[in-house]
mmCIF file with all atom_site columns, C-alpha atoms in Angstrom:
data_model
loop_
_atom_site.group_PDB
_atom_site.id
_atom_site.type_symbol
_atom_site.label_atom_id
_atom_site.label_alt_id
_atom_site.label_comp_id
_atom_site.label_asym_id
_atom_site.label_entity_id
_atom_site.label_seq_id
_atom_site.pdbx_PDB_ins_code
_atom_site.Cartn_x
_atom_site.Cartn_y
_atom_site.Cartn_z
_atom_site.occupancy
_atom_site.B_iso_or_equiv
_atom_site.pdbx_formal_charge
_atom_site.auth_seq_id
_atom_site.auth_comp_id
_atom_site.auth_asym_id
_atom_site.auth_atom_id
_atom_site.pdbx_PDB_model_num
ATOM 1  C CA . ASN C 1 1  ? -0.032  0.039   0.114  1.00 0.00 ? 1  ASN C CA 1
ATOM 2  C CA . ALA C 1 2  ? 1.149   3.514   -0.518 1.00 0.00 ? 2  ALA C CA 1
ATOM 3  C CA . ARG C 1 3  ? 1.815   4.407   3.118  1.00 0.00 ? 3  ARG C CA 1
ATOM 4  C CA . ARG C 1 4  ? 3.598   1.340   3.678  1.00 0.00 ? 4  ARG C CA 1
ATOM 5  C CA . GLY C 1 5  ? 5.953   2.449   0.789  1.00 0.00 ? 5  GLY C CA 1
ATOM 6  C CA . SER C 1 6  ? 6.903   5.429   2.773  1.00 0.00 ? 6  SER C CA 1
ATOM 7  C CA . MET C 1 7  ? 8.533   3.217   5.557  1.00 0.00 ? 7  MET C CA 1
ATOM 8  C CA . SER C 1 8  ? 12.131  2.101   5.328  1.00 0.00 ? 8  SER C CA 1
ATOM 9  C CA . PRO C 1 9  ? 12.713  -1.387  4.302  1.00 0.00 ? 9  PRO C CA 1
ATOM 10 C CA . GLU C 1 10 ? 13.969  -2.313  7.730  1.00 0.00 ? 10 GLU C CA 1
ATOM 11 C CA . THR C 1 11 ? 10.716  -0.974  9.362  1.00 0.00 ? 11 THR C CA 1
ATOM 12 C CA . GLN C 1 12 ? 8.594   -2.674  6.656  1.00 0.00 ? 12 GLN C CA 1
ATOM 13 C CA . ALA C 1 13 ? 10.602  -6.048  7.642  1.00 0.00 ? 13 ALA C CA 1
ATOM 14 C CA . ALA C 1 14 ? 10.188  -5.402  11.299 1.00 0.00 ? 14 ALA C CA 1
ATOM 15 C CA . VAL C 1 15 ? 6.298   -4.671  10.882 1.00 0.00 ? 15 VAL C CA 1
ATOM 16 C CA . GLY C 1 16 ? 5.862   -7.799  8.668  1.00 0.00 ? 16 GLY C CA 1
ATOM 17 C CA . LYS C 1 17 ? 7.706   -9.905  11.132 1.00 0.00 ? 17 LYS C CA 1
ATOM 18 C CA . ASN C 1 18 ? 5.589   -8.641  14.060 1.00 0.00 ? 18 ASN C CA 1
ATOM 19 C CA . LEU C 1 19 ? 2.380   -9.065  12.329 1.00 0.00 ? 19 LEU C CA 1
ATOM 20 C CA . GLN C 1 20 ? 3.260   -12.588 11.193 1.00 0.00 ? 20 GLN C CA 1
ATOM 21 C CA . ALA C 1 21 ? 4.128   -13.735 14.702 1.00 0.00 ? 21 ALA C CA 1
ATOM 22 C CA . ILE C 1 22 ? 0.843   -12.262 16.062 1.00 0.00 ? 22 ILE C CA 1
ATOM 23 C CA . ASP C 1 23 ? -1.176  -13.943 13.277 1.00 0.00 ? 23 ASP C CA 1
ATOM 24 C CA . GLU C 1 24 ? 0.658   -17.307 13.998 1.00 0.00 ? 24 GLU C CA 1
ATOM 25 C CA . ALA C 1 25 ? -0.216  -16.792 17.762 1.00 0.00 ? 25 ALA C CA 1
ATOM 26 C CA . LEU C 1 26 ? -3.828  -16.047 16.974 1.00 0.00 ? 26 LEU C CA 1
ATOM 27 C CA . GLY C 1 27 ? -3.881  -19.322 14.798 1.00 0.00 ? 27 GLY C CA 1
ATOM 28 C CA . GLU C 1 28 ? -2.661  -21.343 17.620 1.00 0.00 ? 28 GLU C CA 1
ATOM 29 C CA . LEU C 1 29 ? -4.999  -19.881 20.031 1.00 0.00 ? 29 LEU C CA 1
ATOM 30 C CA . ARG C 1 30 ? -7.936  -20.477 17.840 1.00 0.00 ? 30 ARG C CA 1
ATOM 31 C CA . GLN C 1 31 ? -6.888  -24.206 17.269 1.00 0.00 ? 31 GLN C CA 1
ATOM 32 C CA . ALA C 1 32 ? -6.415  -24.603 20.928 1.00 0.00 ? 32 ALA C CA 1
ATOM 33 C CA . LEU C 1 33 ? -9.883  -23.125 21.596 1.00 0.00 ? 33 LEU C CA 1
ATOM 34 C CA . ASP C 1 34 ? -11.483 -25.311 19.001 1.00 0.00 ? 34 ASP C CA 1
ATOM 35 C CA . LYS C 1 35 ? -10.369 -28.246 21.272 1.00 0.00 ? 35 LYS C CA 1
ATOM 36 C CA . ASP C 1 36 ? -11.248 -26.546 24.521 1.00 0.00 ? 36 ASP C CA 1
ATOM 37 C CA . PRO C 1 37 ? -13.841 -23.810 23.891 1.00 0.00 ? 37 PRO C CA 1
ATOM 38 C CA . GLY C 1 38 ? -14.573 -23.176 27.653 1.00 0.00 ? 38 GLY C CA 1
ATOM 39 C CA . ASN C 1 39 ? -10.925 -22.435 28.708 1.00 0.00 ? 39 ASN C CA 1
ATOM 40 C CA . ARG C 1 40 ? -11.135 -18.972 30.107 1.00 0.00 ? 40 ARG C CA 1
ATOM 41 C CA . GLN C 1 41 ? -7.358  -18.559 30.041 1.00 0.00 ? 41 GLN C CA 1
ATOM 42 C CA . LEU C 1 42 ? -7.319  -19.193 26.250 1.00 0.00 ? 42 LEU C CA 1
ATOM 43 C CA . ASN C 1 43 ? -10.051 -16.998 25.707 1.00 0.00 ? 43 ASN C CA 1
ATOM 44 C CA . LYS C 1 44 ? -8.134  -14.152 27.697 1.00 0.00 ? 44 LYS C CA 1
ATOM 45 C CA . MET C 1 45 ? -4.993  -14.971 25.861 1.00 0.00 ? 45 MET C CA 1
ATOM 46 C CA . LEU C 1 46 ? -6.829  -14.647 22.476 1.00 0.00 ? 46 LEU C CA 1
ATOM 47 C CA . ALA C 1 47 ? -8.555  -11.355 23.591 1.00 0.00 ? 47 ALA C CA 1
ATOM 48 C CA . ALA C 1 48 ? -5.083  -10.003 24.639 1.00 0.00 ? 48 ALA C CA 1
ATOM 49 C CA . THR C 1 49 ? -3.332  -11.074 21.348 1.00 0.00 ? 49 THR C CA 1
ATOM 50 C CA . GLN C 1 50 ? -6.041  -9.583  19.337 1.00 0.00 ? 50 GLN C CA 1
ATOM 51 C CA . GLN C 1 51 ? -5.586  -6.181  21.147 1.00 0.00 ? 51 GLN C CA 1
ATOM 52 C CA . LYS C 1 52 ? -1.843  -6.471  20.658 1.00 0.00 ? 52 LYS C CA 1
ATOM 53 C CA . LYS C 1 53 ? -2.494  -6.716  16.876 1.00 0.00 ? 53 LYS C CA 1
ATOM 54 C CA . LEU C 1 54 ? -4.869  -3.881  16.878 1.00 0.00 ? 54 LEU C CA 1
ATOM 55 C CA . ASN C 1 55 ? -2.504  -1.623  18.836 1.00 0.00 ? 55 ASN C CA 1
ATOM 56 C CA . LEU C 1 56 ? 0.185   -2.450  16.444 1.00 0.00 ? 56 LEU C CA 1
ATOM 57 C CA . LEU C 1 57 ? -1.919  -1.624  13.426 1.00 0.00 ? 57 LEU C CA 1
ATOM 58 C CA . LEU C 1 58 ? -3.171  1.693   15.106 1.00 0.00 ? 58 LEU C CA 1
ATOM 59 C CA . ARG C 1 59 ? 0.350   2.608   15.797 1.00 0.00 ? 59 ARG C CA 1
ATOM 60 C CA . LEU C 1 60 ? 1.198   2.134   12.199 1.00 0.00 ? 60 LEU C CA 1
ATOM 61 C CA . ILE C 1 61 ? -1.541  4.265   11.233 1.00 0.00 ? 61 ILE C CA 1
ATOM 62 C CA . ARG C 1 62 ? -0.537  7.052   13.540 1.00 0.00 ? 62 ARG C CA 1
ATOM 63 C CA . LEU C 1 63 ? 3.073   7.018   12.444 1.00 0.00 ? 63 LEU C CA 1
ATOM 64 C CA . SER C 1 64 ? 2.087   6.745   8.642  1.00 0.00 ? 64 SER C CA 1
ATOM 65 C CA . SER C 1 65 ? 0.061   9.938   9.018  1.00 0.00 ? 65 SER C CA 1
ATOM 66 C CA . GLN C 1 66 ? 2.953   11.757  10.558 1.00 0.00 ? 66 GLN C CA 1
ATOM 67 C CA . ILE C 1 67 ? 5.156   10.889  7.495  1.00 0.00 ? 67 ILE C CA 1
#
């Protein structure tokens, strides 16, 4: 996307790596919840990980609007 193009290649790589790690964690949590849907700890972890992803994306938006 156009805004991502204004980031340095190093920043783009770091962002991509962080998003990939978060997405992998979300996938693992969803698989675990499929096996144990009533597990409160897993549900809390899923919500916290989703929040981390949202925070990262919001931070990217704020940073890209400053460029």
